[in-house]
Amino acid sequence: MATQMTDGHRRFLQVLMSHGIMEGSVARTLHRDCCEIHKVYYAHDKPDDFINVVNIHLQPFFMQIRKGMSEDDGRTYYALVNLAETEITKMASDYTENELELFRKTIFFFLQMDVIIISESGFASSTDILNLADQLKTKKMKKKEAEQVLQNLVQDKWLSERDGEYTLHTRCIMEMEQYILSNYQDLVRKCNICHSLAIQSQVCETCGIGMHLPCAGKYFKAQTEPHCPHCNEFWPHEIPEINRPDSELPSSAPRERRRTPSSGTRRR
């Protein structure tokens, strides 16, 4: 496999950096377009080989393009991850100290909720999160300020919002998995199938193992009577439907864009 960094690889990296995270079919389209524009050899079925070349050249900068899965529907995503520092520290250029503290408490709340309630939804209400603002030690935050922080976290793809409830965004899980695993060892649950961090999951009522919803859907797809892969007890949950995975065919190409206060760093 060629390891030379071409202008095609550089363009791919620049566009991914401007978006933060990219769905798999969009990344494949970008891969094709970058190869065609810069006359680089294009293997349509090997986008990961193309990305690995970029990753080799990112190693000295302690960065990596990481491939992950959406807990909602199992779709593939790609995100640029900083390996040199904790992602909480990396966010410091975009958020104030007490805004970061609220985000830390939000992560802790999600993990604590998952252990105590054994909730497969992985979502928390806006009220629950806004109440965390009263517990901040760095600087008190008014409710309106906390609501704005929540909106910013959703806009920057650290949190996802659905009908007034929030969960960790795919980007957040991909970029902060190691941080969460290191700092919340007693609270985290890993998927028994893919062994990645699981926020939205189904949990065995007998042995306590968990599975991502897409992983559970795929694992139990061929079973008429589902049983836990660990303890073999009957699996009491409704088996999630498997959505059609992101198409292997390229979709519309992403636009290159400049980083602006509305899409990244904000004015304080």
PDB file of C-alpha atoms in Angstrom:
ATOM      1  CA  MET A   1       0.000   0.000   0.000  1.00  0.00           C
ATOM      2  CA  ALA A   2       1.340   3.403  -0.978  1.00  0.00           C
ATOM      3  CA  THR A   3       2.061   5.689   1.974  1.00  0.00           C
ATOM      4  CA  GLN A   4       2.790   8.933   0.141  1.00  0.00           C
ATOM      5  CA  MET A   5       0.667  11.871   1.304  1.00  0.00           C
ATOM      6  CA  THR A   6      -0.803  13.488  -1.817  1.00  0.00           C
ATOM      7  CA  ASP A   7      -2.883  16.623  -2.332  1.00  0.00           C
ATOM      8  CA  GLY A   8      -5.890  14.297  -2.491  1.00  0.00           C
ATOM      9  CA  HIS A   9      -5.178  13.071   1.038  1.00  0.00           C
ATOM     10  CA  ARG A  10      -4.642  16.649   2.236  1.00  0.00           C
ATOM     11  CA  ARG A  11      -7.951  17.784   0.763  1.00  0.00           C
ATOM     12  CA  PHE A  12      -9.756  14.871   2.445  1.00  0.00           C
ATOM     13  CA  LEU A  13      -8.212  15.801   5.797  1.00  0.00           C
ATOM     14  CA  GLN A  14      -9.050  19.508   5.428  1.00  0.00           C
ATOM     15  CA  VAL A  15     -12.711  18.833   4.634  1.00  0.00           C
ATOM     16  CA  LEU A  16     -13.043  16.342   7.493  1.00  0.00           C
ATOM     17  CA  MET A  17     -11.481  18.850   9.895  1.00  0.00           C
ATOM     18  CA  SER A  18     -13.989  21.516   8.842  1.00  0.00           C
ATOM     19  CA  HIS A  19     -16.926  19.183   9.483  1.00  0.00           C
ATOM     20  CA  GLY A  20     -15.689  17.534  12.700  1.00  0.00           C
ATOM     21  CA  ILE A  21     -17.479  14.267  11.905  1.00  0.00           C
ATOM     22  CA  MET A  22     -18.673  12.732   8.651  1.00  0.00           C
ATOM     23  CA  GLU A  23     -21.149   9.949   7.860  1.00  0.00           C
ATOM     24  CA  GLY A  24     -19.663   6.960   6.034  1.00  0.00           C
ATOM     25  CA  SER A  25     -21.314   7.423   2.631  1.00  0.00           C
ATOM     26  CA  VAL A  26     -20.333  11.110   2.621  1.00  0.00           C
ATOM     27  CA  ALA A  27     -16.730  10.175   3.460  1.00  0.00           C
ATOM     28  CA  ARG A  28     -16.694   7.682   0.589  1.00  0.00           C
ATOM     29  CA  THR A  29     -17.931  10.389  -1.775  1.00  0.00           C
ATOM     30  CA  LEU A  30     -15.221  12.731  -0.533  1.00  0.00           C
ATOM     31  CA  HIS A  31     -12.648   9.970  -1.019  1.00  0.00           C
ATOM     32  CA  ARG A  32     -13.744   9.543  -4.649  1.00  0.00           C
ATOM     33  CA  ASP A  33     -13.791  13.270  -5.367  1.00  0.00           C
ATOM     34  CA  CYS A  34     -10.364  13.883  -3.822  1.00  0.00           C
ATOM     35  CA  CYS A  35      -8.873  11.083  -5.916  1.00  0.00           C
ATOM     36  CA  GLU A  36     -10.486  12.317  -9.122  1.00  0.00           C
ATOM     37  CA  ILE A  37      -9.565  15.980  -8.622  1.00  0.00           C
ATOM     38  CA  HIS A  38      -5.926  15.274  -7.766  1.00  0.00           C
ATOM     39  CA  LYS A  39      -5.430  12.260 -10.061  1.00  0.00           C
ATOM     40  CA  VAL A  40      -4.791   9.841  -7.205  1.00  0.00           C
ATOM     41  CA  TYR A  41      -5.421   6.103  -7.628  1.00  0.00           C
ATOM     42  CA  TYR A  42      -9.034   5.429  -6.575  1.00  0.00           C
ATOM     43  CA  ALA A  43     -10.068   2.088  -5.072  1.00  0.00           C
ATOM     44  CA  HIS A  44     -13.792   2.508  -4.399  1.00  0.00           C
ATOM     45  CA  ASP A  45     -13.945  -0.436  -1.989  1.00  0.00           C
ATOM     46  CA  LYS A  46     -10.892   0.598   0.065  1.00  0.00           C
ATOM     47  CA  PRO A  47     -11.544   4.029   1.605  1.00  0.00           C
ATOM     48  CA  ASP A  48      -9.944   2.845   4.853  1.00  0.00           C
ATOM     49  CA  ASP A  49      -6.654   2.180   3.053  1.00  0.00           C
ATOM     50  CA  PHE A  50      -6.746   5.768   1.773  1.00  0.00           C
ATOM     51  CA  ILE A  51      -7.485   7.048   5.296  1.00  0.00           C
ATOM     52  CA  ASN A  52      -4.708   4.915   6.796  1.00  0.00           C
ATOM     53  CA  VAL A  53      -2.201   6.817   4.654  1.00  0.00           C
ATOM     54  CA  VAL A  54      -3.435  10.047   6.222  1.00  0.00           C
ATOM     55  CA  ASN A  55      -3.215   8.486   9.685  1.00  0.00           C
ATOM     56  CA  ILE A  56       0.417   7.475   9.156  1.00  0.00           C
ATOM     57  CA  HIS A  57       1.293  11.122   8.505  1.00  0.00           C
ATOM     58  CA  LEU A  58      -0.838  12.303  11.449  1.00  0.00           C
ATOM     59  CA  GLN A  59       1.047  10.140  13.977  1.00  0.00           C
ATOM     60  CA  PRO A  60       3.743  12.753  14.787  1.00  0.00           C
ATOM     61  CA  PHE A  61       0.924  15.181  15.648  1.00  0.00           C
ATOM     62  CA  PHE A  62      -0.829  12.629  17.913  1.00  0.00           C
ATOM     63  CA  MET A  63      -3.969  12.766  15.809  1.00  0.00           C
ATOM     64  CA  GLN A  64      -5.993  10.073  14.057  1.00  0.00           C
ATOM     65  CA  ILE A  65      -9.004   9.708  11.777  1.00  0.00           C
ATOM     66  CA  ARG A  66     -11.127   7.247  13.702  1.00  0.00           C
ATOM     67  CA  LYS A  67     -13.968   5.089  12.417  1.00  0.00           C
ATOM     68  CA  GLY A  68     -16.986   4.617  14.660  1.00  0.00           C
ATOM     69  CA  MET A  69     -20.640   3.636  14.782  1.00  0.00           C
ATOM     70  CA  SER A  70     -23.794   5.574  15.574  1.00  0.00           C
ATOM     71  CA  GLU A  71     -25.597   4.077  18.562  1.00  0.00           C
ATOM     72  CA  ASP A  72     -28.900   5.142  16.997  1.00  0.00           C
ATOM     73  CA  ASP A  73     -28.852   3.264  13.718  1.00  0.00           C
ATOM     74  CA  GLY A  74     -25.464   1.563  13.370  1.00  0.00           C
ATOM     75  CA  ARG A  75     -24.272   3.829  10.560  1.00  0.00           C
ATOM     76  CA  THR A  76     -20.538   4.294  10.103  1.00  0.00           C
ATOM     77  CA  TYR A  77     -18.924   7.659  10.874  1.00  0.00           C
ATOM     78  CA  TYR A  78     -15.411   9.112  10.603  1.00  0.00           C
ATOM     79  CA  ALA A  79     -14.008  11.756  12.955  1.00  0.00           C
ATOM     80  CA  LEU A  80     -10.620  13.387  13.535  1.00  0.00           C
ATOM     81  CA  VAL A  81      -9.479  12.564  17.069  1.00  0.00           C
ATOM     82  CA  ASN A  82      -6.775  14.241  19.155  1.00  0.00           C
ATOM     83  CA  LEU A  83      -4.691  11.563  20.933  1.00  0.00           C
ATOM     84  CA  ALA A  84      -2.241  13.859  22.726  1.00  0.00           C
ATOM     85  CA  GLU A  85      -4.554  15.451  25.278  1.00  0.00           C
ATOM     86  CA  THR A  86      -7.881  14.785  26.867  1.00  0.00           C
ATOM     87  CA  GLU A  87     -10.728  15.906  24.680  1.00  0.00           C
ATOM     88  CA  ILE A  88     -12.071  18.003  27.554  1.00  0.00           C
ATOM     89  CA  THR A  89      -8.839  20.012  27.395  1.00  0.00           C
ATOM     90  CA  LYS A  90      -9.080  20.211  23.610  1.00  0.00           C
ATOM     91  CA  MET A  91     -12.528  21.800  23.941  1.00  0.00           C
ATOM     92  CA  ALA A  92     -11.092  24.613  26.077  1.00  0.00           C
ATOM     93  CA  SER A  93     -10.614  26.845  23.050  1.00  0.00           C
ATOM     94  CA  ASP A  94     -14.357  26.775  22.393  1.00  0.00           C
ATOM     95  CA  TYR A  95     -15.827  26.725  25.915  1.00  0.00           C
ATOM     96  CA  THR A  96     -15.275  28.563  29.198  1.00  0.00           C
ATOM     97  CA  GLU A  97     -14.171  26.750  32.360  1.00  0.00           C
ATOM     98  CA  ASN A  98     -17.629  26.557  33.924  1.00  0.00           C
ATOM     99  CA  GLU A  99     -19.167  25.464  30.595  1.00  0.00           C
ATOM    100  CA  LEU A 100     -16.677  22.584  30.517  1.00  0.00           C
ATOM    101  CA  GLU A 101     -17.563  21.732  34.106  1.00  0.00           C
ATOM    102  CA  LEU A 102     -21.242  21.507  33.127  1.00  0.00           C
ATOM    103  CA  PHE A 103     -20.258  19.184  30.276  1.00  0.00           C
ATOM    104  CA  ARG A 104     -18.225  16.966  32.638  1.00  0.00           C
ATOM    105  CA  LYS A 105     -21.170  16.747  35.019  1.00  0.00           C
ATOM    106  CA  THR A 106     -23.443  15.915  32.091  1.00  0.00           C
ATOM    107  CA  ILE A 107     -21.199  12.993  31.068  1.00  0.00           C
ATOM    108  CA  PHE A 108     -21.093  11.777  34.676  1.00  0.00           C
ATOM    109  CA  PHE A 109     -24.883  12.048  34.886  1.00  0.00           C
ATOM    110  CA  PHE A 110     -25.363   9.900  31.771  1.00  0.00           C
ATOM    111  CA  LEU A 111     -23.036   7.188  33.077  1.00  0.00           C
ATOM    112  CA  GLN A 112     -24.488   7.232  36.595  1.00  0.00           C
ATOM    113  CA  MET A 113     -28.037   7.082  35.197  1.00  0.00           C
ATOM    114  CA  ASP A 114     -27.121   4.104  33.040  1.00  0.00           C
ATOM    115  CA  VAL A 115     -25.774   2.128  35.999  1.00  0.00           C
ATOM    116  CA  ILE A 116     -28.488   2.964  38.542  1.00  0.00           C
ATOM    117  CA  ILE A 117     -31.586   2.864  36.344  1.00  0.00           C
ATOM    118  CA  ILE A 118     -30.210   0.449  33.704  1.00  0.00           C
ATOM    119  CA  SER A 119     -31.848   2.578  31.049  1.00  0.00           C
ATOM    120  CA  GLU A 120     -31.514   1.416  27.460  1.00  0.00           C
ATOM    121  CA  SER A 121     -32.500   4.816  26.103  1.00  0.00           C
ATOM    122  CA  GLY A 122     -29.318   6.609  27.184  1.00  0.00           C
ATOM    123  CA  PHE A 123     -31.221   9.930  27.120  1.00  0.00           C
ATOM    124  CA  ALA A 124     -31.688  12.541  29.866  1.00  0.00           C
ATOM    125  CA  SER A 125     -34.201  15.366  29.999  1.00  0.00           C
ATOM    126  CA  SER A 126     -33.143  18.982  29.602  1.00  0.00           C
ATOM    127  CA  THR A 127     -34.467  19.604  33.132  1.00  0.00           C
ATOM    128  CA  ASP A 128     -32.117  16.982  34.586  1.00  0.00           C
ATOM    129  CA  ILE A 129     -29.116  18.515  32.821  1.00  0.00           C
ATOM    130  CA  LEU A 130     -30.050  22.123  33.584  1.00  0.00           C
ATOM    131  CA  ASN A 131     -30.318  21.201  37.278  1.00  0.00           C
ATOM    132  CA  LEU A 132     -26.616  20.295  37.134  1.00  0.00           C
ATOM    133  CA  ALA A 133     -25.861  23.983  36.614  1.00  0.00           C
ATOM    134  CA  ASP A 134     -26.729  24.558  40.286  1.00  0.00           C
ATOM    135  CA  GLN A 135     -23.902  22.187  41.284  1.00  0.00           C
ATOM    136  CA  LEU A 136     -21.093  24.010  39.473  1.00  0.00           C
ATOM    137  CA  LYS A 137     -18.118  24.894  41.671  1.00  0.00           C
ATOM    138  CA  THR A 138     -16.185  27.121  39.259  1.00  0.00           C
ATOM    139  CA  LYS A 139     -18.877  29.733  38.651  1.00  0.00           C
ATOM    140  CA  LYS A 140     -22.633  29.688  39.047  1.00  0.00           C
ATOM    141  CA  MET A 141     -24.570  29.593  35.798  1.00  0.00           C
ATOM    142  CA  LYS A 142     -28.049  30.968  35.232  1.00  0.00           C
ATOM    143  CA  LYS A 143     -30.648  28.706  33.641  1.00  0.00           C
ATOM    144  CA  LYS A 144     -30.671  30.776  30.439  1.00  0.00           C
ATOM    145  CA  GLU A 145     -26.882  30.515  30.204  1.00  0.00           C
ATOM    146  CA  ALA A 146     -27.047  26.755  30.746  1.00  0.00           C
ATOM    147  CA  GLU A 147     -29.683  26.455  28.012  1.00  0.00           C
ATOM    148  CA  GLN A 148     -27.345  28.292  25.630  1.00  0.00           C
ATOM    149  CA  VAL A 149     -24.479  25.955  26.532  1.00  0.00           C
ATOM    150  CA  LEU A 150     -26.717  22.981  25.753  1.00  0.00           C
ATOM    151  CA  GLN A 151     -27.579  24.483  22.372  1.00  0.00           C
ATOM    152  CA  ASN A 152     -23.874  25.063  21.652  1.00  0.00           C
ATOM    153  CA  LEU A 153     -22.995  21.476  22.608  1.00  0.00           C
ATOM    154  CA  VAL A 154     -25.675  20.200  20.242  1.00  0.00           C
ATOM    155  CA  GLN A 155     -24.548  22.553  17.470  1.00  0.00           C
ATOM    156  CA  ASP A 156     -20.927  21.432  17.850  1.00  0.00           C
ATOM    157  CA  LYS A 157     -22.021  17.762  17.880  1.00  0.00           C
ATOM    158  CA  TRP A 158     -20.994  16.898  21.436  1.00  0.00           C
ATOM    159  CA  LEU A 159     -24.603  16.202  22.422  1.00  0.00           C
ATOM    160  CA  SER A 160     -27.643  15.067  20.428  1.00  0.00           C
ATOM    161  CA  GLU A 161     -31.145  16.376  21.138  1.00  0.00           C
ATOM    162  CA  ARG A 162     -34.415  14.582  20.457  1.00  0.00           C
ATOM    163  CA  ASP A 163     -37.793  15.889  21.655  1.00  0.00           C
ATOM    164  CA  GLY A 164     -36.234  17.834  24.527  1.00  0.00           C
ATOM    165  CA  GLU A 165     -33.995  14.976  25.675  1.00  0.00           C
ATOM    166  CA  TYR A 166     -30.243  14.693  25.247  1.00  0.00           C
ATOM    167  CA  THR A 167     -27.615  12.013  24.804  1.00  0.00           C
ATOM    168  CA  LEU A 168     -23.933  11.920  23.845  1.00  0.00           C
ATOM    169  CA  HIS A 169     -23.414  12.528  20.127  1.00  0.00           C
ATOM    170  CA  THR A 170     -21.565   9.972  18.006  1.00  0.00           C
ATOM    171  CA  ARG A 171     -18.725  12.477  17.675  1.00  0.00           C
ATOM    172  CA  CYS A 172     -18.473  12.793  21.448  1.00  0.00           C
ATOM    173  CA  ILE A 173     -18.346   9.027  21.971  1.00  0.00           C
ATOM    174  CA  MET A 174     -15.743   8.581  19.235  1.00  0.00           C
ATOM    175  CA  GLU A 175     -13.508  11.407  20.450  1.00  0.00           C
ATOM    176  CA  MET A 176     -13.940  10.960  24.196  1.00  0.00           C
ATOM    177  CA  GLU A 177     -14.202   7.202  24.626  1.00  0.00           C
ATOM    178  CA  GLN A 178     -10.709   6.861  26.103  1.00  0.00           C
ATOM    179  CA  TYR A 179     -11.274   9.856  28.395  1.00  0.00           C
ATOM    180  CA  ILE A 180     -14.536   8.342  29.661  1.00  0.00           C
ATOM    181  CA  LEU A 181     -13.041   4.861  30.083  1.00  0.00           C
ATOM    182  CA  SER A 182     -10.085   6.307  32.012  1.00  0.00           C
ATOM    183  CA  ASN A 183     -12.024   8.661  34.278  1.00  0.00           C
ATOM    184  CA  TYR A 184     -15.256   6.733  34.893  1.00  0.00           C
ATOM    185  CA  GLN A 185     -14.051   3.124  35.092  1.00  0.00           C
ATOM    186  CA  ASP A 186     -16.638   2.095  37.679  1.00  0.00           C
ATOM    187  CA  LEU A 187     -19.559   3.528  35.725  1.00  0.00           C
ATOM    188  CA  VAL A 188     -18.907   2.605  32.116  1.00  0.00           C
ATOM    189  CA  ARG A 189     -20.463  -0.300  30.277  1.00  0.00           C
ATOM    190  CA  LYS A 190     -19.015  -1.777  27.098  1.00  0.00           C
ATOM    191  CA  CYS A 191     -21.008  -3.487  24.385  1.00  0.00           C
ATOM    192  CA  ASN A 192     -20.625  -7.265  24.659  1.00  0.00           C
ATOM    193  CA  ILE A 193     -20.545  -7.557  20.861  1.00  0.00           C
ATOM    194  CA  CYS A 194     -18.259  -4.775  19.576  1.00  0.00           C
ATOM    195  CA  HIS A 195     -16.572  -4.045  22.958  1.00  0.00           C
ATOM    196  CA  SER A 196     -16.925  -0.279  22.533  1.00  0.00           C
ATOM    197  CA  LEU A 197     -18.390   2.187  25.028  1.00  0.00           C
ATOM    198  CA  ALA A 198     -22.187   1.791  25.214  1.00  0.00           C
ATOM    199  CA  ILE A 199     -24.457   4.672  26.257  1.00  0.00           C
ATOM    200  CA  GLN A 200     -27.666   3.626  24.482  1.00  0.00           C
ATOM    201  CA  SER A 201     -27.921  -0.115  25.107  1.00  0.00           C
ATOM    202  CA  GLN A 202     -30.031  -3.093  26.058  1.00  0.00           C
ATOM    203  CA  VAL A 203     -28.984  -4.866  29.262  1.00  0.00           C
ATOM    204  CA  CYS A 204     -29.384  -8.496  30.308  1.00  0.00           C
ATOM    205  CA  GLU A 205     -31.532  -8.628  33.446  1.00  0.00           C
ATOM    206  CA  THR A 206     -29.664 -11.730  34.658  1.00  0.00           C
ATOM    207  CA  CYS A 207     -25.937 -11.157  34.131  1.00  0.00           C
ATOM    208  CA  GLY A 208     -25.905  -7.405  33.382  1.00  0.00           C
ATOM    209  CA  ILE A 209     -24.034  -7.401  30.065  1.00  0.00           C
ATOM    210  CA  GLY A 210     -25.063  -4.723  27.588  1.00  0.00           C
ATOM    211  CA  MET A 211     -25.311  -4.420  23.827  1.00  0.00           C
ATOM    212  CA  HIS A 212     -25.693  -1.438  21.531  1.00  0.00           C
ATOM    213  CA  LEU A 213     -29.127  -1.399  19.915  1.00  0.00           C
ATOM    214  CA  PRO A 214     -27.697  -1.957  16.388  1.00  0.00           C
ATOM    215  CA  CYS A 215     -25.406  -4.716  17.713  1.00  0.00           C
ATOM    216  CA  ALA A 216     -28.347  -6.426  19.434  1.00  0.00           C
ATOM    217  CA  GLY A 217     -30.408  -6.157  16.242  1.00  0.00           C
ATOM    218  CA  LYS A 218     -27.684  -7.806  14.173  1.00  0.00           C
ATOM    219  CA  TYR A 219     -26.849 -10.468  16.785  1.00  0.00           C
ATOM    220  CA  PHE A 220     -30.444 -11.599  17.307  1.00  0.00           C
ATOM    221  CA  LYS A 221     -31.534 -11.205  13.666  1.00  0.00           C
ATOM    222  CA  ALA A 222     -31.460 -14.921  12.876  1.00  0.00           C
ATOM    223  CA  GLN A 223     -32.721 -16.117  16.277  1.00  0.00           C
ATOM    224  CA  THR A 224     -36.416 -16.951  16.720  1.00  0.00           C
ATOM    225  CA  GLU A 225     -35.985 -17.030  20.508  1.00  0.00           C
ATOM    226  CA  PRO A 226     -33.170 -14.663  21.560  1.00  0.00           C
ATOM    227  CA  HIS A 227     -30.868 -15.620  24.409  1.00  0.00           C
ATOM    228  CA  CYS A 228     -28.118 -13.654  26.125  1.00  0.00           C
ATOM    229  CA  PRO A 229     -24.731 -14.357  24.478  1.00  0.00           C
ATOM    230  CA  HIS A 230     -23.107 -14.439  27.931  1.00  0.00           C
ATOM    231  CA  CYS A 231     -25.432 -16.344  30.292  1.00  0.00           C
ATOM    232  CA  ASN A 232     -27.837 -17.855  27.719  1.00  0.00           C
ATOM    233  CA  GLU A 233     -30.918 -16.614  29.584  1.00  0.00           C
ATOM    234  CA  PHE A 234     -33.913 -15.445  27.557  1.00  0.00           C
ATOM    235  CA  TRP A 235     -33.453 -11.889  26.218  1.00  0.00           C
ATOM    236  CA  PRO A 236     -36.596 -10.024  27.341  1.00  0.00           C
ATOM    237  CA  HIS A 237     -36.168  -6.846  25.315  1.00  0.00           C
ATOM    238  CA  GLU A 238     -37.786  -5.995  22.012  1.00  0.00           C
ATOM    239  CA  ILE A 239     -35.248  -6.738  19.305  1.00  0.00           C
ATOM    240  CA  PRO A 240     -34.311  -3.496  17.498  1.00  0.00           C
ATOM    241  CA  GLU A 241     -34.956  -3.335  13.784  1.00  0.00           C
ATOM    242  CA  ILE A 242     -31.810  -3.037  11.719  1.00  0.00           C
ATOM    243  CA  ASN A 243     -31.982  -0.008   9.466  1.00  0.00           C
ATOM    244  CA  ARG A 244     -30.402  -0.254   6.054  1.00  0.00           C
ATOM    245  CA  PRO A 245     -26.706   0.530   6.572  1.00  0.00           C
ATOM    246  CA  ASP A 246     -25.199   3.574   4.937  1.00  0.00           C
ATOM    247  CA  SER A 247     -24.951   2.888   1.234  1.00  0.00           C
ATOM    248  CA  GLU A 248     -21.680   1.776  -0.252  1.00  0.00           C
ATOM    249  CA  LEU A 249     -22.459   4.113  -3.131  1.00  0.00           C
ATOM    250  CA  PRO A 250     -21.166   7.680  -2.905  1.00  0.00           C
ATOM    251  CA  SER A 251     -23.701  10.352  -2.006  1.00  0.00           C
ATOM    252  CA  SER A 252     -23.602  14.097  -2.574  1.00  0.00           C
ATOM    253  CA  ALA A 253     -20.182  15.547  -1.907  1.00  0.00           C
ATOM    254  CA  PRO A 254     -19.629  17.655   1.225  1.00  0.00           C
ATOM    255  CA  ARG A 255     -18.768  21.282   0.814  1.00  0.00           C
ATOM    256  CA  GLU A 256     -15.478  22.647   2.056  1.00  0.00           C
ATOM    257  CA  ARG A 257     -16.074  25.412   4.543  1.00  0.00           C
ATOM    258  CA  ARG A 258     -14.199  27.791   6.774  1.00  0.00           C
ATOM    259  CA  ARG A 259     -14.351  27.493  10.524  1.00  0.00           C
ATOM    260  CA  THR A 260     -16.648  30.220  11.860  1.00  0.00           C
ATOM    261  CA  PRO A 261     -18.009  31.167  15.266  1.00  0.00           C
ATOM    262  CA  SER A 262     -21.289  29.433  14.386  1.00  0.00           C
ATOM    263  CA  SER A 263     -19.607  26.146  13.387  1.00  0.00           C
ATOM    264  CA  GLY A 264     -16.798  25.942  15.884  1.00  0.00           C
ATOM    265  CA  THR A 265     -15.002  28.513  18.009  1.00  0.00           C
ATOM    266  CA  ARG A 266     -17.352  31.077  19.522  1.00  0.00           C
ATOM    267  CA  ARG A 267     -16.770  34.589  20.747  1.00  0.00           C
ATOM    268  CA  ARG A 268     -17.050  34.945  24.477  1.00  0.00           C
TER     269      ARG A 268
END
